[in-house]
One Martini backbone bead per residue (centre of mass of N, CA, C, O) as a GRO file, in nm:
protein
  269
    1MET     BB    1   0.095   0.037   0.024
    2SER     BB    2   0.121   0.386  -0.032
    3GLU     BB    3  -0.089   0.422   0.204
    4THR     BB    4  -0.164   0.477   0.512
    5ILE     BB    5  -0.403   0.486   0.741
    6ASN     BB    6  -0.303   0.737   0.888
    7SER     BB    7  -0.292   0.924   0.634
    8LEU     BB    8  -0.603   0.899   0.566
    9LEU     BB    9  -0.676   1.035   0.867
   10SER     BB   10  -0.517   1.280   0.842
   11LEU     BB   11  -0.499   1.650   0.962
   12THR     BB   12  -0.236   1.764   0.903
   13GLY     BB   13  -0.237   2.115   0.846
   14ARG     BB   14  -0.534   2.163   0.922
   15VAL     BB   15  -0.842   2.349   0.908
   16ILE     BB   16  -1.108   2.320   1.148
   17ILE     BB   17  -1.450   2.363   1.175
   18VAL     BB   18  -1.673   2.391   1.473
   19THR     BB   19  -1.993   2.392   1.529
   20GLY     BB   20  -2.094   2.352   1.842
   21GLY     BB   21  -1.789   2.295   2.009
   22ALA     BB   22  -1.816   2.340   2.342
   23ARG     BB   23  -1.994   2.071   2.330
   24GLY     BB   24  -2.053   1.762   2.306
   25ILE     BB   25  -2.025   1.652   1.995
   26GLY     BB   26  -1.850   1.887   1.900
   27LEU     BB   27  -1.616   1.845   2.105
   28THR     BB   28  -1.548   1.555   2.034
   29LEU     BB   29  -1.473   1.624   1.733
   30ALA     BB   30  -1.256   1.828   1.793
   31GLU     BB   31  -1.070   1.629   1.939
   32ALA     BB   32  -1.032   1.437   1.700
   33CYS     BB   33  -0.897   1.643   1.511
   34MET     BB   34  -0.658   1.698   1.691
   35GLY     BB   35  -0.559   1.399   1.701
   36ALA     BB   36  -0.514   1.424   1.368
   37GLY     BB   37  -0.364   1.738   1.353
   38ALA     BB   38  -0.548   1.970   1.386
   39VAL     BB   39  -0.677   2.285   1.360
   40VAL     BB   40  -0.928   2.425   1.582
   41ALA     BB   41  -1.236   2.602   1.518
   42VAL     BB   42  -1.466   2.723   1.751
   43THR     BB   43  -1.820   2.752   1.768
   44ASP     BB   44  -2.046   2.936   1.996
   45ILE     BB   45  -2.289   3.083   2.209
   46VAL     BB   46  -2.107   3.087   2.435
   47PRO     BB   47  -1.889   3.299   2.582
   48GLN     BB   48  -1.776   3.040   2.744
   49PRO     BB   49  -1.623   2.768   2.783
   50ASP     BB   50  -1.571   2.489   2.932
   51GLN     BB   51  -1.352   2.294   3.111
   52GLU     BB   52  -1.297   2.082   2.893
   53PHE     BB   53  -1.198   2.279   2.682
   54ILE     BB   54  -0.966   2.404   2.849
   55TYR     BB   55  -0.815   2.139   2.884
   56LEU     BB   56  -0.758   2.091   2.579
   57GLN     BB   57  -0.598   2.346   2.532
   58ALA     BB   58  -0.368   2.268   2.736
   59LYS     BB   59  -0.292   1.991   2.605
   60MET     BB   60  -0.303   2.158   2.304
   61PRO     BB   61  -0.131   2.398   2.216
   62GLY     BB   62  -0.265   2.587   1.945
   63ARG     BB   63  -0.528   2.382   1.849
   64LEU     BB   64  -0.755   2.548   2.020
   65HIS     BB   65  -1.032   2.761   1.926
   66TYR     BB   66  -1.239   3.048   2.024
   67TYR     BB   67  -1.572   3.160   1.882
   68PRO     BB   68  -1.813   3.352   1.944
   69CYS     BB   69  -2.143   3.234   1.814
   70ASP     BB   70  -2.444   3.315   1.655
   71VAL     BB   71  -2.583   3.154   1.379
   72THR     BB   72  -2.846   3.356   1.367
   73SER     BB   73  -2.625   3.579   1.316
   74ARG     BB   74  -2.490   3.740   1.064
   75GLU     BB   75  -2.278   3.917   1.203
   76GLN     BB   76  -2.142   3.699   1.381
   77LEU     BB   77  -2.069   3.498   1.161
   78VAL     BB   78  -1.895   3.678   0.980
   79HIS     BB   79  -1.696   3.760   1.199
   80ALA     BB   80  -1.593   3.483   1.295
   81PHE     BB   81  -1.499   3.377   1.016
   82GLY     BB   82  -1.306   3.607   0.958
   83GLN     BB   83  -1.118   3.546   1.195
   84ILE     BB   84  -1.041   3.262   1.117
   85PHE     BB   85  -0.918   3.321   0.837
   86HIS     BB   86  -0.704   3.517   0.944
   87ASN     BB   87  -0.565   3.344   1.179
   88HIS     BB   88  -0.548   3.059   0.974
   89GLN     BB   89  -0.531   3.094   0.659
   90GLY     BB   90  -0.812   2.943   0.651
   91VAL     BB   91  -0.970   2.634   0.511
   92ASP     BB   92  -1.056   2.261   0.501
   93GLY     BB   93  -1.299   2.231   0.718
   94ILE     BB   94  -1.637   2.120   0.831
   95ILE     BB   95  -1.848   2.107   1.128
   96THR     BB   96  -2.201   2.089   1.180
   97ALA     BB   97  -2.324   2.100   1.532
   98ALA     BB   98  -2.527   2.308   1.542
   99GLY     BB   99  -2.814   2.260   1.768
  100ILE     BB  100  -3.168   2.199   1.817
  101CYS     BB  101  -3.420   2.037   2.045
  102ILE     BB  102  -3.774   1.994   2.017
  103ASP     BB  103  -3.985   1.820   2.255
  104LYS     BB  104  -4.312   1.803   2.116
  105PRO     BB  105  -4.612   1.832   2.030
  106PHE     BB  106  -4.737   1.954   1.747
  107LEU     BB  107  -4.977   2.138   1.883
  108GLU     BB  108  -4.752   2.292   2.083
  109HIS     BB  109  -4.626   2.452   1.883
  110THR     BB  110  -4.468   2.744   1.814
  111TRP     BB  111  -4.362   2.993   1.625
  112GLU     BB  112  -4.096   3.031   1.788
  113ASP     BB  113  -3.993   2.744   1.778
  114ILE     BB  114  -3.958   2.724   1.469
  115GLN     BB  115  -3.780   2.967   1.418
  116ARG     BB  116  -3.545   2.879   1.599
  117GLN     BB  117  -3.484   2.598   1.480
  118GLN     BB  118  -3.436   2.696   1.187
  119ALA     BB  119  -3.213   2.903   1.245
  120VAL     BB  120  -3.009   2.691   1.344
  121ASN     BB  121  -3.041   2.419   1.162
  122GLU     BB  122  -3.055   2.579   0.885
  123THR     BB  123  -2.943   2.870   0.853
  124GLY     BB  124  -2.676   2.827   1.007
  125THR     BB  125  -2.571   2.602   0.827
  126PHE     BB  126  -2.579   2.737   0.553
  127PHE     BB  127  -2.392   2.996   0.623
  128ALA     BB  128  -2.145   2.851   0.728
  129ILE     BB  129  -2.093   2.707   0.457
  130GLN     BB  130  -2.079   2.948   0.272
  131GLN     BB  131  -1.831   3.076   0.400
  132THR     BB  132  -1.645   2.831   0.353
  133VAL     BB  133  -1.670   2.795   0.044
  134ARG     BB  134  -1.574   3.071  -0.039
  135LYS     BB  135  -1.287   3.026   0.075
  136MET     BB  136  -1.210   2.770  -0.075
  137LYS     BB  137  -1.234   2.893  -0.361
  138GLU     BB  138  -1.030   3.121  -0.318
  139GLN     BB  139  -0.791   2.904  -0.252
  140GLY     BB  140  -0.836   2.613  -0.393
  141THR     BB  141  -0.984   2.413  -0.203
  142LYS     BB  142  -1.020   2.062  -0.127
  143GLY     BB  143  -1.271   2.012   0.067
  144SER     BB  144  -1.469   1.941   0.375
  145ILE     BB  145  -1.813   1.857   0.447
  146VAL     BB  146  -1.981   1.820   0.773
  147MET     BB  147  -2.301   1.716   0.867
  148ILE     BB  148  -2.523   1.711   1.130
  149CYS     BB  149  -2.773   1.505   1.153
  150SER     BB  150  -3.038   1.246   1.149
  151GLN     BB  151  -3.250   0.984   1.187
  152THR     BB  152  -3.513   1.173   1.155
  153ALA     BB  153  -3.486   1.233   0.841
  154GLN     BB  154  -3.593   0.907   0.767
  155HIS     BB  155  -3.713   0.833   1.060
  156VAL     BB  156  -3.859   0.735   1.328
  157SER     BB  157  -3.836   0.836   1.678
  158PRO     BB  158  -3.886   0.663   1.936
  159GLY     BB  159  -4.057   0.858   2.198
  160HIS     BB  160  -4.057   1.098   2.039
  161GLN     BB  161  -4.142   1.462   1.954
  162LEU     BB  162  -4.012   1.549   1.616
  163THR     BB  163  -4.136   1.707   1.376
  164ALA     BB  164  -3.961   1.968   1.360
  165TYR     BB  165  -3.679   1.850   1.380
  166ALA     BB  166  -3.701   1.657   1.141
  167GLY     BB  167  -3.740   1.879   0.932
  168SER     BB  168  -3.462   2.019   0.979
  169LYS     BB  169  -3.298   1.754   0.902
  170GLY     BB  170  -3.415   1.722   0.621
  171PHE     BB  171  -3.277   1.967   0.512
  172VAL     BB  172  -2.986   1.875   0.552
  173TRP     BB  173  -2.999   1.624   0.376
  174SER     BB  174  -3.080   1.770   0.108
  175PHE     BB  175  -2.868   1.991   0.097
  176ALA     BB  176  -2.618   1.806   0.080
  177ARG     BB  177  -2.681   1.668  -0.190
  178ASN     BB  178  -2.695   1.923  -0.366
  179LEU     BB  179  -2.414   2.037  -0.289
  180ALA     BB  180  -2.242   1.802  -0.385
  181HIS     BB  181  -2.309   1.848  -0.683
  182GLU     BB  182  -2.220   2.150  -0.712
  183LEU     BB  183  -1.906   2.096  -0.583
  184ALA     BB  184  -1.756   1.868  -0.738
  185SER     BB  185  -1.586   2.041  -0.952
  186ASP     BB  186  -1.414   2.170  -0.693
  187GLY     BB  187  -1.345   1.934  -0.478
  188ILE     BB  188  -1.596   1.948  -0.285
  189ARG     BB  189  -1.708   1.780  -0.008
  190VAL     BB  190  -2.039   1.630   0.088
  191ASN     BB  191  -2.156   1.530   0.415
  192THR     BB  192  -2.320   1.305   0.647
  193ILE     BB  193  -2.429   1.257   0.991
  194SER     BB  194  -2.643   1.002   1.151
  195PRO     BB  195  -2.756   0.993   1.449
  196GLY     BB  196  -2.878   0.853   1.710
  197TYR     BB  197  -2.878   0.764   2.024
  198ILE     BB  198  -2.722   1.008   2.224
  199ALA     BB  199  -2.527   1.074   2.521
  200THR     BB  200  -2.633   1.365   2.588
  201ALA     BB  201  -2.733   1.621   2.775
  202MET     BB  202  -2.993   1.667   2.618
  203ASN     BB  203  -3.109   1.375   2.621
  204LEU     BB  204  -3.081   1.322   2.932
  205SER     BB  205  -3.269   1.555   3.024
  206ILE     BB  206  -3.522   1.442   2.896
  207ALA     BB  207  -3.512   1.151   3.032
  208ALA     BB  208  -3.529   1.244   3.335
  209HIS     BB  209  -3.861   1.302   3.283
  210ARG     BB  210  -3.861   1.009   3.106
  211PRO     BB  211  -3.835   0.683   3.164
  212ASP     BB  212  -3.934   0.567   2.891
  213LEU     BB  213  -3.708   0.698   2.718
  214HIS     BB  214  -3.464   0.563   2.844
  215ARG     BB  215  -3.549   0.279   2.758
  216ILE     BB  216  -3.558   0.328   2.454
  217PHE     BB  217  -3.266   0.417   2.410
  218ASN     BB  218  -3.167   0.109   2.505
  219GLU     BB  219  -3.384  -0.086   2.327
  220ALA     BB  220  -3.427  -0.003   2.026
  221PRO     BB  221  -3.157  -0.069   1.961
  222PRO     BB  222  -3.010  -0.358   1.857
  223MET     BB  223  -2.752  -0.294   2.055
  224ARG     BB  224  -2.866  -0.205   2.342
  225ARG     BB  225  -2.781   0.114   2.321
  226MET     BB  226  -2.638   0.396   2.358
  227GLY     BB  227  -2.469   0.633   2.229
  228ARG     BB  228  -2.162   0.791   2.186
  229PRO     BB  229  -1.983   1.051   2.089
  230GLU     BB  230  -1.734   0.862   2.016
  231ASP     BB  231  -1.887   0.704   1.780
  232LEU     BB  232  -1.827   0.962   1.570
  233LYS     BB  233  -1.525   1.003   1.511
  234MET     BB  234  -1.456   0.818   1.260
  235ALA     BB  235  -1.660   0.938   1.070
  236ALA     BB  236  -1.536   1.222   1.061
  237LEU     BB  237  -1.244   1.148   0.977
  238TYR     BB  238  -1.316   1.011   0.715
  239LEU     BB  239  -1.467   1.260   0.576
  240LEU     BB  240  -1.213   1.461   0.606
  241GLY     BB  241  -1.026   1.271   0.473
  242GLU     BB  242  -0.851   1.088   0.221
  243GLY     BB  243  -1.022   0.820   0.251
  244SER     BB  244  -1.280   1.007   0.109
  245ALA     BB  245  -1.209   1.133  -0.185
  246TYR     BB  246  -1.474   0.960  -0.334
  247VAL     BB  247  -1.680   1.106  -0.122
  248SER     BB  248  -2.021   1.213  -0.199
  249GLY     BB  249  -2.346   1.229  -0.063
  250LEU     BB  250  -2.325   1.102   0.218
  251ASP     BB  251  -2.490   0.900   0.472
  252LEU     BB  252  -2.366   0.841   0.793
  253VAL     BB  253  -2.477   0.588   0.997
  254VAL     BB  254  -2.505   0.619   1.374
  255ASP     BB  255  -2.749   0.382   1.536
  256GLY     BB  256  -2.735   0.071   1.622
  257GLY     BB  257  -2.959  -0.022   1.382
  258MET     BB  258  -3.228   0.147   1.352
  259SER     BB  259  -3.261   0.156   1.025
  260VAL     BB  260  -3.333  -0.184   1.036
  261THR     BB  261  -3.609  -0.236   1.206
  262SER     BB  262  -3.892  -0.184   1.066
  263GLY     BB  263  -4.072  -0.133   1.348
  264ASN     BB  264  -3.973  -0.332   1.592
  265PHE     BB  265  -4.002  -0.120   1.836
  266LYS     BB  266  -4.305  -0.152   1.926
  267SER     BB  267  -4.263  -0.364   2.164
  268ILE     BB  268  -4.145  -0.119   2.370
  269LEU     BB  269  -4.389   0.102   2.391
   0.00000   0.00000   0.00000
């Protein structure tokens, strides 16, 4: 083999942006990119990242940088990305992990719920990627775009009440496929990762008030457990690295087998 597995997964010398990267899945993937050699620029809505983020900064000095940014604000997004491009002399890849999930019955959703969820999950994703692609094309970079989608984009998530959230992730799924086609001639690849039930603070806080949901999280997947944020690391590194140089328009599902249950989860509801 002319290329080793390590080189195919390596991100050494690359600049990767992670939106929503101050915590949860985003921070886990930022750490994975650092471990593969990248310099990582994280954006998130919180003014200051938490202690785990600060620990990682100290562990790998100069490799993890924070830019406060509300992706629903055009001014903040343009400013933050402008700072990133200036400070790091460009960009080679992006993971869009910024997102919110509202779990409630369809008839209880408010106008404000939908506007907020779409602003973060759809508009924020769209324009973060637009900023990135514009810079990639300016540089002539054959970069990689990875959007965090969801199992709910393609099938029902048992136990949840996610009509609005599923719609917003359906946008991400369709957007990625169309963008992959449009950018293929530029050598810019576009893919998605669709997690299943992942043990994030957001999911666990919902389940804390609904014991039935906690049981579903662990029994509905054929693998009989919730996923961990770490279960997404290799998917992200594969899609960002040279090992997937001929892969674009793919949805990489990491759901413990949920997508092949074909409704068999009904027995546990």
